[in-house]
Coordinates of C-alpha atoms and ligand atoms in Angstrom, one line a residue:
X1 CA 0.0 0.0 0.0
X2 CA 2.9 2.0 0.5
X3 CA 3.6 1.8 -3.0
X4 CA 0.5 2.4 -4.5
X5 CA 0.7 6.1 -2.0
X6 CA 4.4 6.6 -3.7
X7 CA 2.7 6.0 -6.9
X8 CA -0.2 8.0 -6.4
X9 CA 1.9 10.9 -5.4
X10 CA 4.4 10.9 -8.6
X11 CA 0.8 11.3 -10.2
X12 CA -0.6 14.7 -11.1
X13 CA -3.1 16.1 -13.6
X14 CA -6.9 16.6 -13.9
X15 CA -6.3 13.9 -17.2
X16 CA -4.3 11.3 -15.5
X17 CA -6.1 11.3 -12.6
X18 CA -9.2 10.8 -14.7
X19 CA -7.4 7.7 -15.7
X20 CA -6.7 6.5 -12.5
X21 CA -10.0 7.3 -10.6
X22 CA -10.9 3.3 -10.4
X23 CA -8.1 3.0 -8.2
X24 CA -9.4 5.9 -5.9
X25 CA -6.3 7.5 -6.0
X26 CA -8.4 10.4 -4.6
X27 CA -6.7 10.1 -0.7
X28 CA -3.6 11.6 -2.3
X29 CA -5.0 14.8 -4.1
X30 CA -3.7 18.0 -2.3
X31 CA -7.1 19.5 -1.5
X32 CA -9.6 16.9 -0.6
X33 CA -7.6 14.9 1.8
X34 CA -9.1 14.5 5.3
X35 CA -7.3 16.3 8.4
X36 CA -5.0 13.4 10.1
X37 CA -3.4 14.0 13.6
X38 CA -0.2 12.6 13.8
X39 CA 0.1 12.5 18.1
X40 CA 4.0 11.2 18.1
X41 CA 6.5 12.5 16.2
X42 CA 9.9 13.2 17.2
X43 CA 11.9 17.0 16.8
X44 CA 14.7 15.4 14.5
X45 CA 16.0 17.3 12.0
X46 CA 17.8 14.3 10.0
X47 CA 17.8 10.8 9.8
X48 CA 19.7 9.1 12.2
X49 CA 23.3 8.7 9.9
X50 CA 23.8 5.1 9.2
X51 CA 20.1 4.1 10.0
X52 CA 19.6 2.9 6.7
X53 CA 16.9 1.4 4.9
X54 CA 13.7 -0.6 7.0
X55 CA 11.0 -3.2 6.0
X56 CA 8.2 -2.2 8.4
X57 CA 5.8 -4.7 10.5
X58 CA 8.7 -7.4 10.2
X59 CA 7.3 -10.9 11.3
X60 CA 9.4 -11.9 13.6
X61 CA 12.3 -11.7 16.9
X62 CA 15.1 -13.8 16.8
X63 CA 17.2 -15.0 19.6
X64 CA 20.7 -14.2 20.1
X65 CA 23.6 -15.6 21.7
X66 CA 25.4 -13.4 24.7
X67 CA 28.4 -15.2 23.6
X68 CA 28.8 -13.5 20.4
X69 CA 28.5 -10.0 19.6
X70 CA 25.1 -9.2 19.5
X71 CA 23.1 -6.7 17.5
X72 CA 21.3 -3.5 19.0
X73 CA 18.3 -4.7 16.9
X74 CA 16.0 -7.9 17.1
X75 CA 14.1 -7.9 14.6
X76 CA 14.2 -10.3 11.6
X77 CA 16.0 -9.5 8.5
X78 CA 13.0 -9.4 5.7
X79 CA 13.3 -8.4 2.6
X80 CA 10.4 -6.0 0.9
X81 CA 9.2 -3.6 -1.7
X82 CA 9.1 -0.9 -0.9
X83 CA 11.2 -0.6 1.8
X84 CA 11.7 2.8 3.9
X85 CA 14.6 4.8 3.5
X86 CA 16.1 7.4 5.6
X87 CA 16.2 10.8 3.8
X88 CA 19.5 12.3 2.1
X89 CA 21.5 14.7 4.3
X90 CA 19.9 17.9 4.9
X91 CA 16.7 17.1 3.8
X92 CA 14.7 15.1 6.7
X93 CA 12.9 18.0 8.2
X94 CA 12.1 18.9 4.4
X95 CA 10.9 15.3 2.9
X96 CA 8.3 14.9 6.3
X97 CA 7.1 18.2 6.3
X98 CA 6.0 17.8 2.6
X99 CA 4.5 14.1 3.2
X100 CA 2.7 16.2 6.1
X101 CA 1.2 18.6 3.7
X102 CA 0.4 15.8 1.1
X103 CA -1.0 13.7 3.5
X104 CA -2.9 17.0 5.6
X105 CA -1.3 15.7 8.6
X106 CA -1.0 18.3 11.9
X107 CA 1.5 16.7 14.5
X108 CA 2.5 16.8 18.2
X109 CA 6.4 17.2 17.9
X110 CA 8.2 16.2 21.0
X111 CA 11.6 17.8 21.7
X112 CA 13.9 19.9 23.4
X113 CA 12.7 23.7 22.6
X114 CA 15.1 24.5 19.9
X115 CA 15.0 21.7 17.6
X116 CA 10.9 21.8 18.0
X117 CA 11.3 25.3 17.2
X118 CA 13.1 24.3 14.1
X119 CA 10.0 22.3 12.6
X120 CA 7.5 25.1 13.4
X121 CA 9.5 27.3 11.5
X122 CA 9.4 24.7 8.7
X123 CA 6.0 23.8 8.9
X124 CA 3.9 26.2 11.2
X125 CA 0.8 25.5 11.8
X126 CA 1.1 21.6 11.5
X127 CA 3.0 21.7 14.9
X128 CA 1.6 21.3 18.5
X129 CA 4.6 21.7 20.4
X130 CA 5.4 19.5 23.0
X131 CA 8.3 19.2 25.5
X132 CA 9.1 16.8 28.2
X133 CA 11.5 17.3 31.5
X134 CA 14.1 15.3 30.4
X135 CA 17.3 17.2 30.1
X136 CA 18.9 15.7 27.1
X137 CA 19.7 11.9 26.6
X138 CA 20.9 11.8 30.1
X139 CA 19.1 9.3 31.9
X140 CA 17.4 11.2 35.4
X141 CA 18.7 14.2 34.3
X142 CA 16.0 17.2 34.4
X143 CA 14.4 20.0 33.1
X144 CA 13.9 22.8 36.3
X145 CA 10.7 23.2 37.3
X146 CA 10.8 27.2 36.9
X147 CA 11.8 25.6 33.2
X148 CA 9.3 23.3 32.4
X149 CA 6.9 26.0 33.5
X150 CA 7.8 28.9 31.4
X151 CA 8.1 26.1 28.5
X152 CA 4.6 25.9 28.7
X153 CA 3.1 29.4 30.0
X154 CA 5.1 31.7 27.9
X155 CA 6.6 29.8 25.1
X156 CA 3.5 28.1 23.5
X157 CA 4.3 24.2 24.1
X158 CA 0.6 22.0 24.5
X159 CA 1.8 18.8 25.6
X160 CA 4.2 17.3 28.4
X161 CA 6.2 14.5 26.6
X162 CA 7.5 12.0 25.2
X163 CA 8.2 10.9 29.2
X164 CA 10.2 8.0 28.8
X165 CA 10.6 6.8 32.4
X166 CA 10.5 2.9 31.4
X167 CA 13.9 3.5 29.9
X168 CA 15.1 4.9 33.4
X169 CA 13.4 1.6 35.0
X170 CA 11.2 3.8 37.1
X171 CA 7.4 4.1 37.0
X172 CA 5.3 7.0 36.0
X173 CA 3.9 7.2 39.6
X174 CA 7.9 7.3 41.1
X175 CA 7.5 10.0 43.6
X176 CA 10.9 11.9 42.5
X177 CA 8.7 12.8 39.4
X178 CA 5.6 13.7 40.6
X179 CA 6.1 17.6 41.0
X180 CA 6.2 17.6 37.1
X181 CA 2.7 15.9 36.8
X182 CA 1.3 18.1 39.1
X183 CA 2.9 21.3 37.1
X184 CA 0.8 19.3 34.2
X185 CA -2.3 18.9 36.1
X186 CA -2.6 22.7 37.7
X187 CA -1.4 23.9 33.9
X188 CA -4.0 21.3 32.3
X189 CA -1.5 20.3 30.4
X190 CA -1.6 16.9 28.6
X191 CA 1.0 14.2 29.4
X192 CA 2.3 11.9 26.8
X193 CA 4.2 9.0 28.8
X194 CA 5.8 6.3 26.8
X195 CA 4.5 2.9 28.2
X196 CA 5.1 -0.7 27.0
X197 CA 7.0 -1.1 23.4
X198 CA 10.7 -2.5 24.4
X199 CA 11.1 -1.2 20.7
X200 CA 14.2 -3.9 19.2
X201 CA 13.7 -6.6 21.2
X202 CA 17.1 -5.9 22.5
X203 CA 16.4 -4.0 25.3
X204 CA 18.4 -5.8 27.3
X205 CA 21.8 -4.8 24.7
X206 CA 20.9 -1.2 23.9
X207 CA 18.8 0.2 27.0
X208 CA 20.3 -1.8 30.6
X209 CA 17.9 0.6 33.0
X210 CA 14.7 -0.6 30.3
X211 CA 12.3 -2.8 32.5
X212 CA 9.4 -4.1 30.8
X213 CA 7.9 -3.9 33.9
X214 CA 7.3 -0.4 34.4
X215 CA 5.5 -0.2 30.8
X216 CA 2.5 -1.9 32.7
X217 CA -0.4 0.7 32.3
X218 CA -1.5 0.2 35.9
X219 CA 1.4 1.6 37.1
X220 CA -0.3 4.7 36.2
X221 CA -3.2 4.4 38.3
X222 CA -1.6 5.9 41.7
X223 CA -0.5 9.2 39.3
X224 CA -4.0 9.8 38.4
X225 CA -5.3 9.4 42.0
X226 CA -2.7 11.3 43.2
X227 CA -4.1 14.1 40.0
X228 CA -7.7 13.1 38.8
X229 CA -7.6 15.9 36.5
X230 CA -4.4 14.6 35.1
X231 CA -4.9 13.9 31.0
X232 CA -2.7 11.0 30.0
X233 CA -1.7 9.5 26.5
X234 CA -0.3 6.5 27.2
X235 CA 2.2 6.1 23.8
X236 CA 2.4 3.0 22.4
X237 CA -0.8 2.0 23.9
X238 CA 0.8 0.0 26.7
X239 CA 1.8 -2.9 24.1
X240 CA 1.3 -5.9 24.8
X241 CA -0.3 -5.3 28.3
X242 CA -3.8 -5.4 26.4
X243 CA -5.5 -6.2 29.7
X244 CA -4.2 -4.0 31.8
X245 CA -4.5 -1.5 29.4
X246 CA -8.5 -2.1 29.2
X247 CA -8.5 -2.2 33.1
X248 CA -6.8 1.0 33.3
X249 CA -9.3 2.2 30.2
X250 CA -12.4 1.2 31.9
X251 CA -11.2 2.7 35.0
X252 CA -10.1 6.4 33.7
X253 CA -11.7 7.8 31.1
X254 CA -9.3 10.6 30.9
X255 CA -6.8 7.8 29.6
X256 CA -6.2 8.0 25.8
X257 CA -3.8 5.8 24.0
X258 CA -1.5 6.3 20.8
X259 CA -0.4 3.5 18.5
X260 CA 2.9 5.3 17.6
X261 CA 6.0 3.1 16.9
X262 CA 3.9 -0.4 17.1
X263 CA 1.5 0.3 14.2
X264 CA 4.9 -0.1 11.7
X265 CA 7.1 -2.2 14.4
X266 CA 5.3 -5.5 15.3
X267 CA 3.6 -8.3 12.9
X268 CA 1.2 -7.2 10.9
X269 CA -1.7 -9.9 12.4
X270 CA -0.6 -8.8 15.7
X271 CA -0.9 -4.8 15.6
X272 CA -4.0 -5.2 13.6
X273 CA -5.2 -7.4 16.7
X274 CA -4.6 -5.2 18.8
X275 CA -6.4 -2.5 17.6
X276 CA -9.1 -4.4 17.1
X277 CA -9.6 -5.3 21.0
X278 CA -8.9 -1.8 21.8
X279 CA -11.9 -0.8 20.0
X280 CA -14.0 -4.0 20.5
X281 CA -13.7 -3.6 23.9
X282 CA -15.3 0.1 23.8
X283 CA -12.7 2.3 23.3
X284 CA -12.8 3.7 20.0
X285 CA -13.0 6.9 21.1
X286 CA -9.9 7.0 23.0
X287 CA -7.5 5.5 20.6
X288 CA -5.1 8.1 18.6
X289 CA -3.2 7.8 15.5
X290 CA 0.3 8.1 16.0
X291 CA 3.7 7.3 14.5
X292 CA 6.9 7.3 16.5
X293 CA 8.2 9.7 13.3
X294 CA 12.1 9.9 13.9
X295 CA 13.7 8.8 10.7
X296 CA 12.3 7.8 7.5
X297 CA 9.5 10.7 5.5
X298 CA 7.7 7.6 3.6
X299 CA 6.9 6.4 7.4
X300 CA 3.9 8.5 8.0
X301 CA 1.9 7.4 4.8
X302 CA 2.7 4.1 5.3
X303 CA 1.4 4.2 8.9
X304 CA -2.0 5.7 8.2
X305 CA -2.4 3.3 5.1
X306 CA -2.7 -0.2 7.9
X307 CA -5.4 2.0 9.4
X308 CA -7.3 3.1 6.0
X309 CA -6.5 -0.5 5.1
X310 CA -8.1 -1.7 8.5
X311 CA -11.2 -4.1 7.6
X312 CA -12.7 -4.6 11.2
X313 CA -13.1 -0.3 11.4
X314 CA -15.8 1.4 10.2
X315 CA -15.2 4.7 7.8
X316 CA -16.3 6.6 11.2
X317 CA -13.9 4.9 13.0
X318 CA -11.1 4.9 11.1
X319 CA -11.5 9.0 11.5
X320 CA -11.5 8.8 14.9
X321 CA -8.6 7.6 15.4
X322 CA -7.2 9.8 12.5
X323 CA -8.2 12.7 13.6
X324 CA -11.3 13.0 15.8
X325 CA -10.2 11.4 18.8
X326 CA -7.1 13.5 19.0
X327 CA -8.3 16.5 18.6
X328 CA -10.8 15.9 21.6
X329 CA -8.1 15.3 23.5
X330 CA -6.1 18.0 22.9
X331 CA -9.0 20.3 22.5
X332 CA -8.0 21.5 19.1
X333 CA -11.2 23.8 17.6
X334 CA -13.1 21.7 15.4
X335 CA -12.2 21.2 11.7
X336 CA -14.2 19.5 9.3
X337 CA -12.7 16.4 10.0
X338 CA -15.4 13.7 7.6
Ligands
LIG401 ZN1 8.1 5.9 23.1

């Protein structure tokens, strides 16, 4: 599906595109494509140098010996068409924000000021800022409070993330963190807290603090009785905690989730499962789109396609979590969003 997008897009012309119009290459005209809300995207402003080329949703995890050297990544060596590539040097920040105006997506960027700075300037309006109190790749290193604060009071940032406290092995309701969670709560604020997705399936090689553990979706439960007003996206959807994730859903409806990062990273059946019980089980309204954008452009289209391509969603459903959903969340004026 990927391909037919790429296709689509190298395709332009009221004559060709009478030509094509069996194929419904409508999704890909420039003026009557729906709003999407991407809720995950990452403040990069290249592709990671040497990341190379990716075949998304690979099948499998293979074991690996500690004997030998052992690769960062898990993940089965597929081969596909089309694969994802990183974009040339210089040009990252360029390639996504055109997908983003091809594909009418508006996206929370998550970063440290000035690079998130860097892709409002490129793209404006499409950016909801959002910053986190990390201070750099340093793990339980922090943002001041004073900081964080003016980050979102003065300088126009809408959401508290991506908090990745898994990858410190501590859990979102460790009282050395609270004080930022209750800055969110009294600013009404929206945290985005990454909970669940190891990621390579070499968590154990790349990230040694990483617990799975403390990606369990209950964890959060004493942080939003310790801040009821508290509104949460819990990234990633709490993969593969699908039960505790529905507890914690049924017990909190200001819990949303996002499907960044395992909508392209996990098997195919599997992601598409899991979906499906998140909505089956009565949350449809709750689950955002999302994509973990941090390195190839193609990644975005090919991430919205598995949810247009979803058969167990309605139309209504599939713009929910494309746009409607978000946009509840983060209270964006409505659009018309069909
Ligand atoms: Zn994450």
């Amino acid at each position: 599906m990927a391909g037919l997008r790429r296709l689509a897009a190298g395709i332009s012309g009221a004559g060709v595109f009478a030509l094509c119009c069996t194929f419904c290459f409508g999704q890909n005209t420039s003026n009557d494509v729906p709003p999407v809300i991407d809720v995950h995207v990452h403040a990069m402003d290249e592709s990671f140098p040497g990341g190379g080329s990716m075949c998304p949703n690979e099948a499998k995890f293979l074991a690996s010996d500690p004997k030998t050297k052992e690769a960062p990544f898990g993940w089965d060596v597929e081969e596909c068409t089309p694969k994802l590539y990183p974009a040339e040097k210089g040009e990252y920040l360029k390639d996504v924000v055109g997908e983003m105006k091809r594909l009418n997506v508006t996206a929370v960027v998550f970063g440290d000021p000035k690079s998130v700075q860097k892709w409002k300037d490129a793209a404006g309006d499409r950016v909801i800022p959002g910053t986190s109190f990390n201070e750099g790749m340093q793990p339980g290193a922090r943002v001041s409070l004073e900081e964080l604060r003016k980050h979102f009071t003065t300088d126009g940032f809408k959401v508290m993330g991506e908090i990745g406290l898994q990858y410190e092995g501590l859990s979102p309701s460790d009282p050395s963190v609270d004080k930022f969670f209750a800055l969110a709560e009294e600013l009404d604020i929206p945290v985005a807290i990454h909970m669940g997705t190891g990621g390579s399936g070499r968590a154990n090689v790349t990230s040694p603090k990483f617990r799975g553990s403390m990606g369990n979706p209950l964890l959060l439960e004493d942080l939003l009785a310790r801040h009821p007003k508290l509104r949460v996206q819990v990234m990633h959807a709490g993969y593969p905690m699908m039960d505790n994730m529905l507890t914690l859903l049924q017990a909190n409806s200001h819990v949303y989730v996002d499907v960044a990062g395992l909508i392209w990273s996990y098997p195919l059946k599997e992601v598409n499962r899991y979906i499906q019980r998140l909505v089956e089980a009565g949350f449809e309204d709750r689950v955002m789109f999302g994509t973990d954008q941090m390195e190839w452009p193609k990644l975005m289209a090919y991430s919205i396609s598995i949810i247009q391509n979803a058969d167990y969603l309605t139309p209504e459903e599939k713009r929910d979590i494309l746009y409607n959903n978000a946009a509840r969340f983060l209270r964006l004026e409505k659009k018309t969003a069909k």
